[in-house]
Short mmCIF file of C-alpha atoms in Angstrom, two decimals:
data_model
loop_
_atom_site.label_atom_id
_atom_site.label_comp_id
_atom_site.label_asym_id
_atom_site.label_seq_id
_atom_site.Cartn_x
_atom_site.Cartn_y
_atom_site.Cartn_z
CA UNK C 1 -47.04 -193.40 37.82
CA UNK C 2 -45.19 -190.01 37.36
CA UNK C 3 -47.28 -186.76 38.45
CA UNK C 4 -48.78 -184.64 35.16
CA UNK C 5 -46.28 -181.35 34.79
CA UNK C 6 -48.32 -178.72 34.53
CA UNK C 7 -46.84 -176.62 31.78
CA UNK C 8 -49.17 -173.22 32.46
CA UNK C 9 -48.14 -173.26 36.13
CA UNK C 10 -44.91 -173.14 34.60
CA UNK C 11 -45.60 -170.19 32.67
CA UNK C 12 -47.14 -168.72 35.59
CA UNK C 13 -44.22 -169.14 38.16
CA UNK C 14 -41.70 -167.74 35.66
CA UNK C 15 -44.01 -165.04 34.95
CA UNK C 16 -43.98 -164.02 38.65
CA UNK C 17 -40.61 -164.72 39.39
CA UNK C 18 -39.78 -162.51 35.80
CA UNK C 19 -41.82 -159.64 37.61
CA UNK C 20 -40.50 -159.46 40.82
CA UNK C 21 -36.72 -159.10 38.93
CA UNK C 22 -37.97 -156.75 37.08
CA UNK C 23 -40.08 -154.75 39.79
CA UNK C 24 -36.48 -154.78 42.10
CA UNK C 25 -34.78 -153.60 39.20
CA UNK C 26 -37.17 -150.70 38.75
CA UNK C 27 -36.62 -149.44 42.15
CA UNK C 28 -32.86 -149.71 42.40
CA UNK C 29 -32.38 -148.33 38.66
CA UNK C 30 -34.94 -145.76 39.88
CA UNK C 31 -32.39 -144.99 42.74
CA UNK C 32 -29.52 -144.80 40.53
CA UNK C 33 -30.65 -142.65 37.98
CA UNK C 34 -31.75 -140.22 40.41
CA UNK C 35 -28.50 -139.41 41.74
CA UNK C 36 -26.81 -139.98 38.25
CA UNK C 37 -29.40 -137.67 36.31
CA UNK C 38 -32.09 -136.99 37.84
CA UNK C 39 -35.09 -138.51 36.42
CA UNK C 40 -38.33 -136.18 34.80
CA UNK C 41 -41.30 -136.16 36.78
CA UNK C 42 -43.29 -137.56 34.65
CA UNK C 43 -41.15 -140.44 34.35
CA UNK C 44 -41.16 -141.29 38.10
CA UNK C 45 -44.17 -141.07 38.18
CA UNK C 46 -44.95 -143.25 35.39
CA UNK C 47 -41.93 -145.82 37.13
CA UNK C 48 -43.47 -145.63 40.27
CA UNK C 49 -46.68 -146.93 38.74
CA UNK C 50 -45.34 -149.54 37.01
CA UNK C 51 -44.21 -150.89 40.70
CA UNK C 52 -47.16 -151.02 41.94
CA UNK C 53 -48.34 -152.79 39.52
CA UNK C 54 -46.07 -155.04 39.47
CA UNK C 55 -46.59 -156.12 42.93
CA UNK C 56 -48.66 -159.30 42.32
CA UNK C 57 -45.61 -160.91 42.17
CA UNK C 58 -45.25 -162.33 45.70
CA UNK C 59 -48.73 -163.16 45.85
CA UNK C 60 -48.36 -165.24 43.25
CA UNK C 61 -45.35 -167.96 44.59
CA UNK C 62 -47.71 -167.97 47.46
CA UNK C 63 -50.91 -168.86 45.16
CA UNK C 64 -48.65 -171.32 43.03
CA UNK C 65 -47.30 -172.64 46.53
CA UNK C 66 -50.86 -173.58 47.60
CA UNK C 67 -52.27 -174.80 44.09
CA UNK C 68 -49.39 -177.25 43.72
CA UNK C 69 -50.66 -178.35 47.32
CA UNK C 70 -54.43 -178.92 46.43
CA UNK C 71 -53.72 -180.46 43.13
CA UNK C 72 -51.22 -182.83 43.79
CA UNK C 73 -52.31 -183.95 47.12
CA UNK C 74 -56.01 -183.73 46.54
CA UNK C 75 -56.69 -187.64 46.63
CA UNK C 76 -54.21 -188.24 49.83
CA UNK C 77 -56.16 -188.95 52.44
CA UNK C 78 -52.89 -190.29 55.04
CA UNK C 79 -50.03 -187.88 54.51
CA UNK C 80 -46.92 -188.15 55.99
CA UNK C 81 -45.88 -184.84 57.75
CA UNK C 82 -42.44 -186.33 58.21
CA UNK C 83 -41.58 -187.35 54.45
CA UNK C 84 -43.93 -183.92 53.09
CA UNK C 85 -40.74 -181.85 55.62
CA UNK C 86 -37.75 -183.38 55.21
CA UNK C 87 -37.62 -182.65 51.43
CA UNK C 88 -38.63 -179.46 51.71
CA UNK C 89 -36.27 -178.72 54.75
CA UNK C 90 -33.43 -179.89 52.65
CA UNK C 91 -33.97 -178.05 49.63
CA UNK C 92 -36.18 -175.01 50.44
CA UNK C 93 -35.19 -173.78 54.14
CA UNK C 94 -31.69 -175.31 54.35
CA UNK C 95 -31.01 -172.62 51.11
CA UNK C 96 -32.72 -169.97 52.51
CA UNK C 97 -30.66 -170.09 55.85
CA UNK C 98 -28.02 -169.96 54.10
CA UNK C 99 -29.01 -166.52 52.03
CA UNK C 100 -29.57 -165.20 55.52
CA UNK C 101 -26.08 -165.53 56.32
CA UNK C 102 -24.52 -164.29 53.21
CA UNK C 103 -26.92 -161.33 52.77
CA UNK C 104 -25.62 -160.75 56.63
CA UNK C 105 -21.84 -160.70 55.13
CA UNK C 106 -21.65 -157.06 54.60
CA UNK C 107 -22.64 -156.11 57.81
CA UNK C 108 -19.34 -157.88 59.24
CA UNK C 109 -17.67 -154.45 58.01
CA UNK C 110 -19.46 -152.92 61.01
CA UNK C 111 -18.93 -155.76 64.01
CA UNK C 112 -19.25 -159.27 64.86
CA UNK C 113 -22.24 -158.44 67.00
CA UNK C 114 -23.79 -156.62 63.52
CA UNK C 115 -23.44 -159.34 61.74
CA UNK C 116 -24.87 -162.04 63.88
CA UNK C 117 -28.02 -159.58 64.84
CA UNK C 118 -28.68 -159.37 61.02
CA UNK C 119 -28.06 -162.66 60.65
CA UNK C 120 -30.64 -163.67 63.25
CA UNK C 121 -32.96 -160.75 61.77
CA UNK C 122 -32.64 -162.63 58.46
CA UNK C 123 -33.12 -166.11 59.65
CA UNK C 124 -36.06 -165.37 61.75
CA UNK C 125 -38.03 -162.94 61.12
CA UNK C 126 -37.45 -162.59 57.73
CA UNK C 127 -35.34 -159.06 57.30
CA UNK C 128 -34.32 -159.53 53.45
CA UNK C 129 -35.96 -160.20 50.16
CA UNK C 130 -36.78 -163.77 50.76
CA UNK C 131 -39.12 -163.55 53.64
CA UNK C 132 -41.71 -165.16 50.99
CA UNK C 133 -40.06 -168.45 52.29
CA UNK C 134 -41.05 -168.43 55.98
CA UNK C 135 -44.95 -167.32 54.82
CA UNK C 136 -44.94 -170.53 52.96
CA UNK C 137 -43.78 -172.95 55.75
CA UNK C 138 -46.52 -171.78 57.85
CA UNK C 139 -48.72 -172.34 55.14
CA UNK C 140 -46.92 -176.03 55.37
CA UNK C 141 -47.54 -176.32 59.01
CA UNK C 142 -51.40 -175.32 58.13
CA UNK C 143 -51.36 -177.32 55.23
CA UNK C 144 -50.40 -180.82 57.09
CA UNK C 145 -52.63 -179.40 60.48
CA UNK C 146 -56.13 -178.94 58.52
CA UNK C 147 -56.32 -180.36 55.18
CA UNK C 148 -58.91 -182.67 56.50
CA UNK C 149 -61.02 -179.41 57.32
CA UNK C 150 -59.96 -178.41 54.18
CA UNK C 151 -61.16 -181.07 52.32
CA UNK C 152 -63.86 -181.72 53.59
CA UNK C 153 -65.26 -178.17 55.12
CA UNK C 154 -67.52 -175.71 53.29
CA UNK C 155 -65.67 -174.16 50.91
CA UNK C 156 -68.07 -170.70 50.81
CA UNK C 157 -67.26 -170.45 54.65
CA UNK C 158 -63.96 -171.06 54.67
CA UNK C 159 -63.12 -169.18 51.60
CA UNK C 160 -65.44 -166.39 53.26
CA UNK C 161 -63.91 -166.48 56.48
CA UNK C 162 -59.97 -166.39 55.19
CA UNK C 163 -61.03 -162.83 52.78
CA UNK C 164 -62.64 -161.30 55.97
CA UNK C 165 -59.50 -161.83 57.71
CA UNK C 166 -56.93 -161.30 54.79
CA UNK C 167 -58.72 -158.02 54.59
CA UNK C 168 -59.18 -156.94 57.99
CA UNK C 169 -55.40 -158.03 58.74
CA UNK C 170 -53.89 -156.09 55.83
CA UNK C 171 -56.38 -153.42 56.34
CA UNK C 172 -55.40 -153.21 59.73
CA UNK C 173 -51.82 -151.84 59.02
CA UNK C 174 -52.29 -150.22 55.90
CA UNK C 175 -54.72 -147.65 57.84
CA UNK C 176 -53.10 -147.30 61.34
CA UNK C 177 -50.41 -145.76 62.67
CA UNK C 178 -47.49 -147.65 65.02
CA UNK C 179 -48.15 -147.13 68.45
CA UNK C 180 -45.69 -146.25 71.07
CA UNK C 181 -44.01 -149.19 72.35
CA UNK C 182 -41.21 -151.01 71.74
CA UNK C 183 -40.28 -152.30 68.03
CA UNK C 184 -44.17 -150.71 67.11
CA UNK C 185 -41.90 -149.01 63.95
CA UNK C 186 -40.17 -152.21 62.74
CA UNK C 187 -43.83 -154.00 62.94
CA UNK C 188 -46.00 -151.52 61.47
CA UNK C 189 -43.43 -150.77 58.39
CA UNK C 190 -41.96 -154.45 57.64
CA UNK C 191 -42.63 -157.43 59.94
CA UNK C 192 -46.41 -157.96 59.67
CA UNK C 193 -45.24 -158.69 55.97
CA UNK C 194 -43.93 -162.15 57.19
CA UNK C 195 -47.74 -163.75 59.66
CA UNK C 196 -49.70 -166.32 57.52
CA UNK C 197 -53.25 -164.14 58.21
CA UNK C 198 -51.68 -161.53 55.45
CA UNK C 199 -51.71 -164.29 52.84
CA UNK C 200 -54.19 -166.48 54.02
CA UNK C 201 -56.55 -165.91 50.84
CA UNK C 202 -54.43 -166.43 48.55
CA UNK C 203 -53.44 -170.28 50.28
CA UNK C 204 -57.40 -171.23 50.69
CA UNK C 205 -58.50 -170.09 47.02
CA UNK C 206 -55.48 -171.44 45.36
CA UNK C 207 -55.88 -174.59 47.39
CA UNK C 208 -59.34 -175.00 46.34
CA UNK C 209 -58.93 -174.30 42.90
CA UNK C 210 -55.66 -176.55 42.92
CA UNK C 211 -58.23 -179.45 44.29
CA UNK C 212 -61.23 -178.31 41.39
CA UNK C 213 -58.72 -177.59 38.19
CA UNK C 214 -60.56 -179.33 35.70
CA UNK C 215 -63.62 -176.96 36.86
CA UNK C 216 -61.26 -173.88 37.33
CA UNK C 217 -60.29 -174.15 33.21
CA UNK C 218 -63.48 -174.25 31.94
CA UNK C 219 -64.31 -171.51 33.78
CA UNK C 220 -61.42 -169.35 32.69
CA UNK C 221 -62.67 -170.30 28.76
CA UNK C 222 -66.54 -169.74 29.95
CA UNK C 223 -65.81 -165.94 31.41
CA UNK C 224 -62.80 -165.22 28.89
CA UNK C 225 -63.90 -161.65 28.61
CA UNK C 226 -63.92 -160.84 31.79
CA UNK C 227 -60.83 -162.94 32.54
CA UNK C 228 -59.38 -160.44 29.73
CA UNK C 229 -60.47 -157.19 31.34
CA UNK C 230 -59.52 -157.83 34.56
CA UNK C 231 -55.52 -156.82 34.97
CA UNK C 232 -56.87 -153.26 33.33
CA UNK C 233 -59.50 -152.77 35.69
CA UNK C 234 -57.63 -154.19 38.89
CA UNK C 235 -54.52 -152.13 37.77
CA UNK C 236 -56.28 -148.99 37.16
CA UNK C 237 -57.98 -149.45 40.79
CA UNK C 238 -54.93 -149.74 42.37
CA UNK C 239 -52.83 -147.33 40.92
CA UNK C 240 -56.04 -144.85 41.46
CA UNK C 241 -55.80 -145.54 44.96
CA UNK C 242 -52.44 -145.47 44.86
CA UNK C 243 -52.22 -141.78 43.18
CA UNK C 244 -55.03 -140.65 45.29
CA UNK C 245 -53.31 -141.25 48.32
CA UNK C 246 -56.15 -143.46 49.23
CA UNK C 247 -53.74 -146.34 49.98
CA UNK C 248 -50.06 -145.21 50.02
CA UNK C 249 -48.46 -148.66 50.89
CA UNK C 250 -45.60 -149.38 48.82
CA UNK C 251 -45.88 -152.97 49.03
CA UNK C 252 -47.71 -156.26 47.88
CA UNK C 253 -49.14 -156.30 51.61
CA UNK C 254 -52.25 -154.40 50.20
CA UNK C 255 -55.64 -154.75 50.38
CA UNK C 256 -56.27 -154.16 46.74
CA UNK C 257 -53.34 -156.41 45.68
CA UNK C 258 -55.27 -159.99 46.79
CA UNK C 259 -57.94 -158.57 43.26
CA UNK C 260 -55.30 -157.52 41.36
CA UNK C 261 -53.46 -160.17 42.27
CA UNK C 262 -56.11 -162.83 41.21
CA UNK C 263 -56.77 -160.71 38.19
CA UNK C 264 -52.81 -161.34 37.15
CA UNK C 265 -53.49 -164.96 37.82
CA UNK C 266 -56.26 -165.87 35.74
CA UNK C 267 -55.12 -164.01 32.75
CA UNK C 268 -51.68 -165.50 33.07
CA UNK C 269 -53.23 -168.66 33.14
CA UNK C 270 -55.89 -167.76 30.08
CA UNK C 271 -52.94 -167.01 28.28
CA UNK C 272 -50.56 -170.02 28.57
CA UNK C 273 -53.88 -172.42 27.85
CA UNK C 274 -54.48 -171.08 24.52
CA UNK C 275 -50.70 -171.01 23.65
CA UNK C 276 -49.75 -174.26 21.44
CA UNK C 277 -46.72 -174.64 23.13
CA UNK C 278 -45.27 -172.98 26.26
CA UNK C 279 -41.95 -170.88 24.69
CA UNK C 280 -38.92 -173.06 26.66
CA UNK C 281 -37.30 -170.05 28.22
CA UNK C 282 -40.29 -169.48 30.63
CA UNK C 283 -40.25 -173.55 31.38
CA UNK C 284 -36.39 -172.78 32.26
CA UNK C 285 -36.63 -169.79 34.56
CA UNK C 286 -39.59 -171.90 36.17
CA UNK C 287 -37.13 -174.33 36.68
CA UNK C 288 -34.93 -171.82 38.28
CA UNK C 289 -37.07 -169.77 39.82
CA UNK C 290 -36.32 -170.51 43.28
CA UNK C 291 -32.35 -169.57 42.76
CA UNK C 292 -33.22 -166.79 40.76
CA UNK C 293 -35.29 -165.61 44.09
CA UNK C 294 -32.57 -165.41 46.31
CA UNK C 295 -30.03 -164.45 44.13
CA UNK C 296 -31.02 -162.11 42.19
CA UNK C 297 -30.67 -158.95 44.35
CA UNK C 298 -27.25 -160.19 44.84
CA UNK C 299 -26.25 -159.92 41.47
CA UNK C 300 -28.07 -156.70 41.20
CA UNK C 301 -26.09 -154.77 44.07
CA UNK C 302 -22.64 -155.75 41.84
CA UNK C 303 -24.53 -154.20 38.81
CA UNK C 304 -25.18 -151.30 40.65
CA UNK C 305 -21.73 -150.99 42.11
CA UNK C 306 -20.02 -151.15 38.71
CA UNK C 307 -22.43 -148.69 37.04
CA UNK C 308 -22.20 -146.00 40.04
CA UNK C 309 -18.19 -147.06 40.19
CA UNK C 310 -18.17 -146.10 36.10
CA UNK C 311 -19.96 -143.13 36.73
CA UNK C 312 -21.61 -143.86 33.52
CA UNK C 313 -24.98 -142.03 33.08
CA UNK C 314 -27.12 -145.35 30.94
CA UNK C 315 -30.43 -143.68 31.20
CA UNK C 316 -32.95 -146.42 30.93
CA UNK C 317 -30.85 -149.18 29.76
CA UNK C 318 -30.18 -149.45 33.79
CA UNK C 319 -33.51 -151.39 33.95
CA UNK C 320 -32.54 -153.85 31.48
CA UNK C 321 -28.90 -153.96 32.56
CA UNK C 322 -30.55 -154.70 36.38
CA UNK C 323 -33.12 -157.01 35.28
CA UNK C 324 -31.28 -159.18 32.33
CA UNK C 325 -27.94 -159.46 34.10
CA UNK C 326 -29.37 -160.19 37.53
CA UNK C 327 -31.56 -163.21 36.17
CA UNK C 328 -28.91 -164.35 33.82
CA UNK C 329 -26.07 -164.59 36.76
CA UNK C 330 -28.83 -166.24 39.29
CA UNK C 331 -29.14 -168.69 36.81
CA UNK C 332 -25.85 -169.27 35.51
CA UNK C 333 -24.64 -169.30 39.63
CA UNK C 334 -27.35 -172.31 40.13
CA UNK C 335 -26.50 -174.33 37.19
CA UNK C 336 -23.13 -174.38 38.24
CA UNK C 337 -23.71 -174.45 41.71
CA UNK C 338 -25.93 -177.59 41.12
CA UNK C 339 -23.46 -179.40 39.43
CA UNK C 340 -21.52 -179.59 42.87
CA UNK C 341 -23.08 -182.02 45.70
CA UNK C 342 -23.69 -179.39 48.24
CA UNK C 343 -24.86 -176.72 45.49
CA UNK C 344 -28.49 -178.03 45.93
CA UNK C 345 -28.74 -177.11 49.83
CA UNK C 346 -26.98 -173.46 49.20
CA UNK C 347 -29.53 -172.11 46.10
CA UNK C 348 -32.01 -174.56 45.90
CA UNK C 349 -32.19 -177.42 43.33
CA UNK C 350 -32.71 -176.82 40.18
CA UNK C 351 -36.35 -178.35 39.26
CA UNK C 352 -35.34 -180.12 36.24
CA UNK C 353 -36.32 -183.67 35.85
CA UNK C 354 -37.25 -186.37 33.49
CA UNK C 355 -40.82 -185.57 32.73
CA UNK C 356 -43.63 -187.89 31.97
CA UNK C 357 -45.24 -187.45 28.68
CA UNK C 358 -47.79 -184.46 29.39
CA UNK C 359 -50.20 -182.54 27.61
CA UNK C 360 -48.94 -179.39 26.03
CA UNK C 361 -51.77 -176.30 26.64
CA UNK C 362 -53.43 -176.66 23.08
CA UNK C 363 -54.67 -180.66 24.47
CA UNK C 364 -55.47 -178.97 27.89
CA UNK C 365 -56.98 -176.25 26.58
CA UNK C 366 -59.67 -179.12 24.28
CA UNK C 367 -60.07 -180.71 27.51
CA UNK C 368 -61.21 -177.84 28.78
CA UNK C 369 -63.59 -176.88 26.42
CA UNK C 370 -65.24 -180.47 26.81
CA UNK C 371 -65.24 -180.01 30.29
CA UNK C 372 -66.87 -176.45 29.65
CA UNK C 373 -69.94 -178.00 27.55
CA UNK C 374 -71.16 -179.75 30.74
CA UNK C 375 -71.18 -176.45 32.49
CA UNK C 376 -73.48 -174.65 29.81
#
């Protein structure tokens, strides 16, 4: 029997993936503008804000990573670490490595020895935009080491105990300073992106409401107001503590992006359950998100190259140029690319497949609303 497709996580993955184009493409446009035109104040600031907000997008693959986990191996007791891998070596990893060795390329203008550190830098401890994908093989490791604990644990405690060290971990470099010693710089600015403990929240409470989902609707329909309100008053928070020099990380790795974060989730979420019908362009990019990842920045340095090579001052139309033709190339790269036998183990396949008959988010969303008259 085929697995249910879950058309709202759908809407939810392209949403992130959308975000995190679009929040790259606001800080290289920003870049360019500044030296072609020099941007108003206001409107940096205003740019710069709209960054930081925008930083839930990471976050989220690694919540939709771990939900997908919990709900579709909620009722498997025996798992089979070897068969959960391989496919995931082949088709997540295997394209990854490879994006650490072309985003190396460049550095082959400088020497063979450049090239093979960066590739190495890339590969292992995660140097370029698509770090996100060795967080979420430890969170595979994890996964196949304690989902009995998991399972069957105390959820309070173990969500309790995975905040208090979420927090204290992220909190931990957001308000210290890099010692002295060797590498200290590189640690404190970039690499403790890349440790499981700086996501670990967002695996256990995805997980858990991956494994309760029926529960998890009704309760986004029960507390719709709040679910509402909640991007405004998580984004105001952070961009006050952001402005206020409070918290000055520029970077999903803080401590008030894990409620923003959630905040994005649920109202995501809210939204695509009372659509009647998920539009199909955000059931394609979900279907291409993972290409779209590791491409896109690719596709945006060429953008940038012709537009600074031009010398062509396109004022805010550099956002759209960034952010539409970077996602449109990704995606047109991975069809293609797919069509080939290797294609697949270079960008990722493309997660297109014959679905089984599935309920659309109006059906879900009556389920739901059953489900949420037992909970009165």
């Amino acid at each position: 029997m085929g697995k249910k497709h879950l058309y709202e996580i759908s809407f939810l993955r392209s949403f992130a993936c959308l975000s995190i184009v679009f929040l790259h493409s606001i800080a290289w446009g920003m870049e360019h503008i500044q030296v072609m035109a020099h941007l108003p104040e206001i409107a940096q600031v205003i740019l710069d804000s709209m960054n930081v907000f925008l930083y839930y997008g990471t976050p989220t693959f690694i919540f939709i990573t771990a939900f997908i986990l919990g709900y579709s191996y909620r009722d498997r007791e025996n798992l089979s670490a070897t068969s959960f891998l391989l496919k995931r070596f082949k088709f997540i990893l295997v394209p990854y490595l490879c994006m650490a060795v072309l985003y190396a390329l460049p550095y082959t203008l400088l020497s063979t020895e450049q090239f093979l550190l960066k590739v190495f830098l890339n590969a292992f401890i995660g140097d370029f935009h698509a770090y996100f994908v060795l967080i979420i093989f430890q969170f595979y490791f994890l996964f196949l080491i304690f989902k009995k604990w998991l399972d069957h644990g105390s959820l309070k405690q173990i969500l309790g105990l995975s905040l208090i060290i979420n927090i204290a971990y992220l909190a931990f470099f957001n308000f210290t300073s890099a010692p002295s010693l060797p590498f200290a710089d590189y640690i404190w600015e970039r690499y403790y992106w890349v440790p499981f403990p700086g996501w670990i929240f967002y695996f256990t409470l995805a997980y858990y409401i991956g494994t309760n989902y029926q529960w998890f609707k009704a309760m986004l329909l029960r507390y719709k107001t709040w679910v509402i309100v909640a991007p405004l008053l998580s984004g105001a928070l952070t961009l006050y503590l952001y402005h206020s020099g409070l918290l000055t990380t520029h970077s999903s790795k803080r401590i008030d992006i894990i409620l923003h974060t959630f905040s994005i989730i649920v109202f995501v979420l809210y939204i695509a359950l009372k659509l009647k019908s998920i539009p199909r362009f955000f059931i394609v990019v979900s279907d291409y998100s993972f290409g779209i990842y590791l491409l896109h920045t690719l596709f945006m340095s060429a953008l940038i190259l012709v537009i600074d090579t031009t010398a062509i001052d396109l004022g805010l139309l550099t956002f759209i140029i960034l952010f539409a033709g970077s996602t449109m190339a990704s995606m047109v790269s991975v069809h293609y690319l797919n069509k080939l036998k290797i294609g697949k183990y270079i960008v990722g396949k493309v997660n297109v497949k014959q679905r089984v008959k599935v309920d659309e988010p109006s059906t879900v969303r009556t389920r739901a609303r059953s489900l949420f008259v037992n909970y009165k």
